[in-house]
Short mmCIF file of C-alpha atoms in Angstrom, two decimals:
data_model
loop_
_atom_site.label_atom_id
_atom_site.label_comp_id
_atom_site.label_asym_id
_atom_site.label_seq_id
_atom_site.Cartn_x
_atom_site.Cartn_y
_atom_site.Cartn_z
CA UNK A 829 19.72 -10.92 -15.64
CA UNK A 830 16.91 -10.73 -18.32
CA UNK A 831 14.46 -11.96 -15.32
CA UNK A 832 15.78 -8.57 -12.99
CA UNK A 833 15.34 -6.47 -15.92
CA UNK A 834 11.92 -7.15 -16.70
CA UNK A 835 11.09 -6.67 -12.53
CA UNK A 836 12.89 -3.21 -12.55
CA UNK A 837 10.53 -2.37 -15.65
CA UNK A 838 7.18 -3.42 -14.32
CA UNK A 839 8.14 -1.62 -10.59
CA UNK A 840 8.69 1.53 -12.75
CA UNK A 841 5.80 1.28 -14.61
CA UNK A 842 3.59 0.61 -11.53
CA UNK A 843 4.99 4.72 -10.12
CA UNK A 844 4.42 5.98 -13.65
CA UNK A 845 0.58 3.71 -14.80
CA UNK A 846 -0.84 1.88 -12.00
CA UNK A 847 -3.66 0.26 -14.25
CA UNK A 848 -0.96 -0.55 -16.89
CA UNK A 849 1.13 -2.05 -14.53
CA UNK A 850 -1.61 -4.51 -13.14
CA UNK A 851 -1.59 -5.77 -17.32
CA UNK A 852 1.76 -6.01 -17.20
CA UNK A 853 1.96 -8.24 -14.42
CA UNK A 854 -0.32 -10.38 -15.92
CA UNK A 855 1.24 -10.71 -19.30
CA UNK A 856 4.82 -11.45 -18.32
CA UNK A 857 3.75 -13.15 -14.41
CA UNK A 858 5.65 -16.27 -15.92
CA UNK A 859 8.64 -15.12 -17.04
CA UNK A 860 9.26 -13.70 -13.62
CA UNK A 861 8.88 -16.71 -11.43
CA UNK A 862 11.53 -18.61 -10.89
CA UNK A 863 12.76 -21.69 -8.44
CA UNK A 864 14.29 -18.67 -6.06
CA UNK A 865 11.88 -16.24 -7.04
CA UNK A 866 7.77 -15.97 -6.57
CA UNK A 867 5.61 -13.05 -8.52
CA UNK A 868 2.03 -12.69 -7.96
CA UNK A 869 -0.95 -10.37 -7.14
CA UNK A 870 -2.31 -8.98 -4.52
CA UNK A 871 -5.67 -7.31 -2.63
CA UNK A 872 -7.65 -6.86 0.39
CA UNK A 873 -8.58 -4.94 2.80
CA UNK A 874 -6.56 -1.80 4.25
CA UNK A 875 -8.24 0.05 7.63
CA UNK A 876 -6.46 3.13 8.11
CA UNK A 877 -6.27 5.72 10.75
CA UNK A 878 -4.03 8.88 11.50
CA UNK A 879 -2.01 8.74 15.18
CA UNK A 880 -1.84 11.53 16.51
CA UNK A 881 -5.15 13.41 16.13
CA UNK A 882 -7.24 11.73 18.80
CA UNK A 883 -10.85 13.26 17.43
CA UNK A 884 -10.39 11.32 14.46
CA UNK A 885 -11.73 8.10 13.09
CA UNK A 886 -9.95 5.32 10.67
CA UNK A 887 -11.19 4.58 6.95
CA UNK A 888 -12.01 1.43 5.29
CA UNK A 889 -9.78 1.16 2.03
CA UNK A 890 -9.22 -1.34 -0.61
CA UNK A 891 -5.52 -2.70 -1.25
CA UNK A 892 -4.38 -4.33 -4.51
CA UNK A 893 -0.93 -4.46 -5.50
CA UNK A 894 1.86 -6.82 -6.52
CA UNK A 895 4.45 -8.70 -4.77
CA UNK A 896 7.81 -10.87 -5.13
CA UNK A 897 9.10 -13.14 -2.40
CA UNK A 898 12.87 -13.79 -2.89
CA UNK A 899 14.08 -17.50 -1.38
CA UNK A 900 17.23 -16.80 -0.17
CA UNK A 901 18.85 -20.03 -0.07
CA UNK A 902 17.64 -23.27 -1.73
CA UNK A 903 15.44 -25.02 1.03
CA UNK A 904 16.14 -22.22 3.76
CA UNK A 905 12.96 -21.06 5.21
CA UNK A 906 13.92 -17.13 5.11
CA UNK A 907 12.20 -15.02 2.68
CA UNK A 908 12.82 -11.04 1.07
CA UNK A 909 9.19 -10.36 1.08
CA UNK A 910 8.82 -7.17 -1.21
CA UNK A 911 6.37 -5.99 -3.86
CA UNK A 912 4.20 -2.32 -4.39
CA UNK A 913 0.73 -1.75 -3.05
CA UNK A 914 -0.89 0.26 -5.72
CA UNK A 915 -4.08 0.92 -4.57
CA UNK A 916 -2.97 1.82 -1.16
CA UNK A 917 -4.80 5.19 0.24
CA UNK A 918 -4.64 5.99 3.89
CA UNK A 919 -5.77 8.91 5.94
CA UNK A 920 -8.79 9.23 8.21
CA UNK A 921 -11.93 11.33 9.00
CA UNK A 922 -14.14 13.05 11.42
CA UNK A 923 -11.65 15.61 11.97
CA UNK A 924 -13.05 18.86 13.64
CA UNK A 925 -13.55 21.59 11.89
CA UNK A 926 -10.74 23.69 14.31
CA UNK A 927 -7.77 21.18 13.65
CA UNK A 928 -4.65 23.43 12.99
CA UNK A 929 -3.61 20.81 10.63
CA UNK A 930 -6.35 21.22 8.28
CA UNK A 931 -6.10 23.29 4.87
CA UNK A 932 -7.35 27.04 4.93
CA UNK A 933 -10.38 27.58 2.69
CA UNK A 934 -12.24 30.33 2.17
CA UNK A 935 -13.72 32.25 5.31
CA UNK A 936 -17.21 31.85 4.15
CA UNK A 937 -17.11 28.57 3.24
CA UNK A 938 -15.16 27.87 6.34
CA UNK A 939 -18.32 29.59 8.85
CA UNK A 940 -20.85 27.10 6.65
CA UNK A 941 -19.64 24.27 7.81
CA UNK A 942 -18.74 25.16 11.24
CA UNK A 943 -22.64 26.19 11.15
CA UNK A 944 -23.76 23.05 10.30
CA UNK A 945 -21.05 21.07 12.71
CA UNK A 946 -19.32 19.54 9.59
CA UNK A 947 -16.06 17.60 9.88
CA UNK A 948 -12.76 17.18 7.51
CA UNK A 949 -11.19 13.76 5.72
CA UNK A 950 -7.97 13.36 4.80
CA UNK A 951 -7.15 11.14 2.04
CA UNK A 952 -3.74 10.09 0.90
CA UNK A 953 -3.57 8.22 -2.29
CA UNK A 954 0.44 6.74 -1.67
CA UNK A 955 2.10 3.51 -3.24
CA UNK A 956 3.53 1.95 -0.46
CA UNK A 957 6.98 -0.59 -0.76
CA UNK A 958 7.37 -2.78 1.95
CA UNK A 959 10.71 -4.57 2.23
CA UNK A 960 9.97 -7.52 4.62
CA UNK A 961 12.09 -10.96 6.01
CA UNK A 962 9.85 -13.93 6.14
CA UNK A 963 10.26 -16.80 7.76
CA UNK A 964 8.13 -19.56 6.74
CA UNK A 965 7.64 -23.11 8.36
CA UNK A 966 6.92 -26.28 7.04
CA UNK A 967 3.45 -26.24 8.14
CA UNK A 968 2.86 -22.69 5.67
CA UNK A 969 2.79 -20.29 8.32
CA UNK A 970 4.88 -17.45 7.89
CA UNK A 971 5.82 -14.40 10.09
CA UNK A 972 7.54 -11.69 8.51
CA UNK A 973 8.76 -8.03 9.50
CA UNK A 974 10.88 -5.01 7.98
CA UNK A 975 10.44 -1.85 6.96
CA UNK A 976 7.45 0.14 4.34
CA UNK A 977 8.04 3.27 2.76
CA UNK A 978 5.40 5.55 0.36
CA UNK A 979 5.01 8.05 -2.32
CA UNK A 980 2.42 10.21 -1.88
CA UNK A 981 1.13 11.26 -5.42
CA UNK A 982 -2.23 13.41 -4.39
CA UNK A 983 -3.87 14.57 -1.10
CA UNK A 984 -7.50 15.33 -0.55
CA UNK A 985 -9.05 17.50 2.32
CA UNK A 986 -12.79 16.80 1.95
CA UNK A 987 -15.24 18.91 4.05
CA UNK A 988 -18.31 17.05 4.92
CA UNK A 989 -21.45 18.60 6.65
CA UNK A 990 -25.18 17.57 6.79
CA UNK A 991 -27.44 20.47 5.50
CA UNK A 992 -31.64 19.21 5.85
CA UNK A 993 -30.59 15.06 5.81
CA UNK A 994 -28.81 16.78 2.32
CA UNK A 995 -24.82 15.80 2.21
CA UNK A 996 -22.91 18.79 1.81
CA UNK A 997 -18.47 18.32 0.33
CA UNK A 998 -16.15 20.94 -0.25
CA UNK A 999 -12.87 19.42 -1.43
CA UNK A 1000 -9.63 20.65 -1.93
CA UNK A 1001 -7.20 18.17 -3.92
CA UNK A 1002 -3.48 18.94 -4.60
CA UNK A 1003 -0.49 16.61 -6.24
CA UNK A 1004 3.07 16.04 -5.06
CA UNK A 1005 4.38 19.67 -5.84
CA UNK A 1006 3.44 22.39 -4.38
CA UNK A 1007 0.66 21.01 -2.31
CA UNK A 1008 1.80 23.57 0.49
CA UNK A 1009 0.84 21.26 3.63
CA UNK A 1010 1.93 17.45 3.83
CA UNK A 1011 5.01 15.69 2.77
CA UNK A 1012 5.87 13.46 -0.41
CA UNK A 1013 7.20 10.96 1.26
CA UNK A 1014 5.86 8.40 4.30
CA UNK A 1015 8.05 5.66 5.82
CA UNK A 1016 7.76 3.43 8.64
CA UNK A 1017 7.91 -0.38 10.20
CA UNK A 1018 5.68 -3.20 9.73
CA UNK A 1019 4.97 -6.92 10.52
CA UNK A 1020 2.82 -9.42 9.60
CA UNK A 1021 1.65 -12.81 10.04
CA UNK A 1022 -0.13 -15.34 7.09
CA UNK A 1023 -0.70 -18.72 5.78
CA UNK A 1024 0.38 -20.47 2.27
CA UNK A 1025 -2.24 -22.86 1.14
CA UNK A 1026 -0.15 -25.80 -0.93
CA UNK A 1027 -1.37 -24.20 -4.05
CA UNK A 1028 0.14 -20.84 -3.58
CA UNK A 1029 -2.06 -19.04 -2.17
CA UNK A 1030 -1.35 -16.71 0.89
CA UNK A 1031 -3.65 -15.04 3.37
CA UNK A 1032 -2.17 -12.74 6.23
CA UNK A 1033 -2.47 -9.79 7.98
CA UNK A 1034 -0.22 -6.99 8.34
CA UNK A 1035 0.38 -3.65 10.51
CA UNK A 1036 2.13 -1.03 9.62
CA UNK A 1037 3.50 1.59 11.43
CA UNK A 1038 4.17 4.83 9.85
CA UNK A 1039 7.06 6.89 11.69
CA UNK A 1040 7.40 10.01 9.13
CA UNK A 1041 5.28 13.15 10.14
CA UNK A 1042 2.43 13.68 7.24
CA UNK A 1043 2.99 17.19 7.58
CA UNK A 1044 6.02 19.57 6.21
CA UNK A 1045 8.66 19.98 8.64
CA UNK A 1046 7.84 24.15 8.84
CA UNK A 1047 4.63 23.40 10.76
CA UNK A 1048 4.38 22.68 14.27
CA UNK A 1049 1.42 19.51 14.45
CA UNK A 1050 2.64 16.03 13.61
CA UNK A 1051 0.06 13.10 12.55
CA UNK A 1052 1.20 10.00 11.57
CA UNK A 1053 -0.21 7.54 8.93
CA UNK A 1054 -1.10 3.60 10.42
CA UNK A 1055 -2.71 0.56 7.98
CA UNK A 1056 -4.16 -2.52 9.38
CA UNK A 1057 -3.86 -5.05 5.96
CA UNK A 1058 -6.40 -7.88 5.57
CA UNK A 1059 -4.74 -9.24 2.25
CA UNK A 1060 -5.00 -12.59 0.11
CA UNK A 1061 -2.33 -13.19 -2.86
CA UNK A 1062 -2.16 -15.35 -5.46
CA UNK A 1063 1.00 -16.38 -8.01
CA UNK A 1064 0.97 -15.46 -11.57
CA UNK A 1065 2.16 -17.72 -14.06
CA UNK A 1066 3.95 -19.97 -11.31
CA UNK A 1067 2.50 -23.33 -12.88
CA UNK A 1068 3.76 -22.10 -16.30
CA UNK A 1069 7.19 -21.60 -15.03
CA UNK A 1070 7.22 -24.48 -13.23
CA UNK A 1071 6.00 -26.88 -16.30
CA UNK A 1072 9.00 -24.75 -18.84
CA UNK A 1073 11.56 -25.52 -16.32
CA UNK A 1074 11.02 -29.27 -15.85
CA UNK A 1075 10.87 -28.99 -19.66
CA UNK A 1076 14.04 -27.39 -20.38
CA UNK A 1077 15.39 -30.11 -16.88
CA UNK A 1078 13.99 -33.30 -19.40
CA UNK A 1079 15.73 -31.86 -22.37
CA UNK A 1080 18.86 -31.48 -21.35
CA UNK A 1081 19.17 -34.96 -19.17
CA UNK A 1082 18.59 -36.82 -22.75
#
């Protein structure tokens, strides 16, 4: 019970102090893993790109997160493959200028950049949850699919122009409330396909899918959030589980 405690606290944390979490993981990695149950970190690579407005181009992201893989029967192969992806902002770029989803600015600011043939980014900075089943072979392989959802805690629009080889930004950031234009929420499908090295480690590559319109439901445009993640994980505090365990095991068999 103690051990489901302490992961409710650190997933609540991670929404409310992403850096704080990260500590928090590290401190108390051991008392989370279990024989059933695996915590550890991880990062990569995330190369995102918005469906749905064909003009645009995908971003080049870094991911770093948490996870916890659930065994769901002693010696099955099947997995709950779970965790939060803290550092996990999508979006895209070279948006034109004339994209009816982009924010309204100012008129005059507005003619600049269409002067100078400038372009718009989006940037989403979301945690994302995926809730995955794993199936893992004997060999380490593992496939794995379910579904991800996100909370989107700030959106950027960033203007972006080229004025005499000079760079020239106009951006327009706005938090969950009130931010007038996109949603809170994103949601969607995703699968993914990795190795475990004997020592823990796990290298894979996921795609997700997102299936929740960015924008509010009042507006007619729909774009839709995609991730391509090039990840690597690692246990924390597995060994030291592992070691108080066979302890405890040799104590009680005296």
């Amino acid at each position: 019970m103690k051990k489901y405690l302490a992961i409710i606290l650190i997933s609540f944390a991670t929404i409310q102090v992403a850096q704080s979490q990260i500590l928090i993981s590290l401190l108390f990695g051991d008392k989370l893993n279990t024989g059933k149950i695996e915590f550890g970190l991880s990062g990569g690579l995330n190369l995102t790109y918005l469906r749905g407005i064909s003009e645009s181009r995908g971003q080049q992201n870094w991911a770093l997160g948490f996870y916890f893989d659930f065994l769901l029967k002693e010696k099955s192969p099947w997995y709950i493959a779970t965790g939060v992806y803290v550092k996990s902002n999508v979006g895209a770029r070279n948006i034109p200028l004339d994209y009816p989803g982009n924010r309204t600015i100012n008129d005059s600011i507005y003619t600049g950049f269409v002067n100078f043939n400038g372009t718009v980014e989006k940037q989403f900075n979301t945690f994302y949850v995926p809730i995955n089943l794993r199936y893992m072979t004997k060999s380490g392989i593992f496939i794995e699919g379910g579904a991800q959802i996100g909370l989107v805690f700030k959106t950027r629009d960033i203007y972006t122009a080229n004025v005499d080889d000079n760079k020239l930004e106009y951006k327009v950031i706005k938090g969950v409330v009130n931010n007038g234009l996109y949603k809170w929420f994103d949601g969607g499908v995703d699968a993914g396909v990795g190795y475990k090295t004997k020592k823990g480690w796990k290298i894979g590559v996921w795609y997700y899918v997102g299936l929740t319109n960015i924008y509010k439901n009042d507006f007619d445009f729909k774009a839709y959030n995609s991730s391509l993640y090039v990840l690597a994980t690692i246990p924390i505090g597995k060994k030291k589980a592992e070691k108080a365990r066979a302890a405890k095991e040799a104590e009680m068999n005296k």
